Amino acid sequence: MSFPKCFDSSQQFREWSQAAKRSDPGDSSYCTDCTAHYQMQMIDQERCFHPGTTFPVGSRGGVDGRRPEEERIGYEEVA
């Protein structure tokens, strides 16, 4: 099984995928659960597939990683 380089193993990614089925990470997929600190570590190690991911603070104070719109799952560019 292939997995994103920011995960340490296919097992770790499989476990995240199973948990994500219950929590619905949305169209930013696994980047939703990332943090700015971890993203910087992964960028430094050249293990980040989505370095444009941002971490806006929501209205309730929570932070979710948000991929750039064109990198989100299900994004379709309108011609």
mmCIF file of C-alpha atoms in Angstrom:
data_model
loop_
_atom_site.group_PDB
_atom_site.id
_atom_site.type_symbol
_atom_site.label_atom_id
_atom_site.label_comp_id
_atom_site.label_asym_id
_atom_site.label_seq_id
_atom_site.Cartn_x
_atom_site.Cartn_y
_atom_site.Cartn_z
ATOM 1 C CA MET A 1 0.000 0.000 0.000
ATOM 2 C CA SER A 2 1.359 3.404 -0.905
ATOM 3 C CA PHE A 3 1.052 6.212 1.616
ATOM 4 C CA PRO A 4 1.870 9.932 1.858
ATOM 5 C CA LYS A 5 5.499 10.566 2.790
ATOM 6 C CA CYS A 6 4.481 12.585 5.859
ATOM 7 C CA PHE A 7 3.336 9.328 7.486
ATOM 8 C CA ASP A 8 6.018 7.047 8.921
ATOM 9 C CA SER A 9 4.532 3.814 7.573
ATOM 10 C CA SER A 10 1.672 2.307 5.622
ATOM 11 C CA GLN A 11 0.332 0.990 8.950
ATOM 12 C CA GLN A 12 0.219 4.509 10.397
ATOM 13 C CA PHE A 13 -1.616 5.765 7.305
ATOM 14 C CA ARG A 14 -4.033 2.811 7.414
ATOM 15 C CA GLU A 15 -4.836 3.624 11.051
ATOM 16 C CA TRP A 16 -5.399 7.300 10.174
ATOM 17 C CA SER A 17 -7.644 6.258 7.260
ATOM 18 C CA GLN A 18 -9.762 4.041 9.521
ATOM 19 C CA ALA A 19 -10.192 6.841 12.083
ATOM 20 C CA ALA A 20 -10.957 9.351 9.313
ATOM 21 C CA LYS A 21 -13.967 7.302 8.249
ATOM 22 C CA ARG A 22 -15.568 8.219 11.580
ATOM 23 C CA SER A 23 -14.547 11.887 11.639
ATOM 24 C CA ASP A 24 -14.770 12.931 7.935
ATOM 25 C CA PRO A 25 -11.672 15.087 7.365
ATOM 26 C CA GLY A 26 -13.282 16.795 4.358
ATOM 27 C CA ASP A 27 -11.719 17.793 1.082
ATOM 28 C CA SER A 28 -8.262 18.495 2.560
ATOM 29 C CA SER A 29 -7.937 14.809 3.556
ATOM 30 C CA TYR A 30 -5.024 14.017 5.878
ATOM 31 C CA CYS A 31 -3.786 17.649 5.810
ATOM 32 C CA THR A 32 -6.820 18.522 7.955
ATOM 33 C CA ASP A 33 -5.149 16.791 10.911
ATOM 34 C CA CYS A 34 -1.709 18.296 10.336
ATOM 35 C CA THR A 35 -0.245 21.200 12.325
ATOM 36 C CA ALA A 36 1.915 24.107 11.204
ATOM 37 C CA HIS A 37 4.790 22.770 13.312
ATOM 38 C CA TYR A 38 4.605 19.263 11.809
ATOM 39 C CA GLN A 39 4.220 20.703 8.323
ATOM 40 C CA MET A 40 7.469 22.664 8.749
ATOM 41 C CA GLN A 41 9.268 19.489 9.881
ATOM 42 C CA MET A 42 7.953 17.620 6.843
ATOM 43 C CA ILE A 43 8.900 20.453 4.482
ATOM 44 C CA ASP A 44 12.431 20.472 5.941
ATOM 45 C CA GLN A 45 12.629 16.696 5.397
ATOM 46 C CA GLU A 46 11.092 16.996 1.887
ATOM 47 C CA ARG A 47 8.171 14.807 2.999
ATOM 48 C CA CYS A 48 5.294 17.298 2.536
ATOM 49 C CA PHE A 49 3.111 16.817 -0.565
ATOM 50 C CA HIS A 50 1.046 19.942 0.162
ATOM 51 C CA PRO A 51 3.331 22.734 1.463
ATOM 52 C CA GLY A 52 0.691 25.335 0.567
ATOM 53 C CA THR A 53 -1.618 24.014 3.303
ATOM 54 C CA THR A 54 -2.650 26.765 5.721
ATOM 55 C CA PHE A 55 -3.944 26.572 9.287
ATOM 56 C CA PRO A 56 -6.705 29.143 9.820
ATOM 57 C CA VAL A 57 -8.321 29.496 13.229
ATOM 58 C CA GLY A 58 -12.033 28.695 13.068
ATOM 59 C CA SER A 59 -14.841 30.601 14.766
ATOM 60 C CA ARG A 60 -14.689 28.207 17.747
ATOM 61 C CA GLY A 61 -10.912 28.536 18.080
ATOM 62 C CA GLY A 62 -10.065 25.208 16.442
ATOM 63 C CA VAL A 63 -7.440 24.866 13.741
ATOM 64 C CA ASP A 64 -7.724 22.590 10.702
ATOM 65 C CA GLY A 65 -5.226 22.279 7.897
ATOM 66 C CA ARG A 66 -6.683 23.536 4.609
ATOM 67 C CA ARG A 67 -5.055 22.638 1.301
ATOM 68 C CA PRO A 68 -5.065 25.232 -1.467
ATOM 69 C CA GLU A 69 -8.365 24.918 -3.319
ATOM 70 C CA GLU A 70 -6.801 23.413 -6.444
ATOM 71 C CA GLU A 71 -5.218 20.626 -4.340
ATOM 72 C CA ARG A 72 -8.393 19.596 -2.530
ATOM 73 C CA ILE A 73 -10.070 16.264 -3.180
ATOM 74 C CA GLY A 74 -12.927 16.576 -5.611
ATOM 75 C CA TYR A 75 -11.826 20.008 -6.863
ATOM 76 C CA GLU A 76 -12.775 20.515 -10.480
ATOM 77 C CA GLU A 77 -11.521 23.521 -12.365
ATOM 78 C CA VAL A 78 -14.252 25.236 -14.327
ATOM 79 C CA ALA A 79 -13.070 26.186 -17.825
#
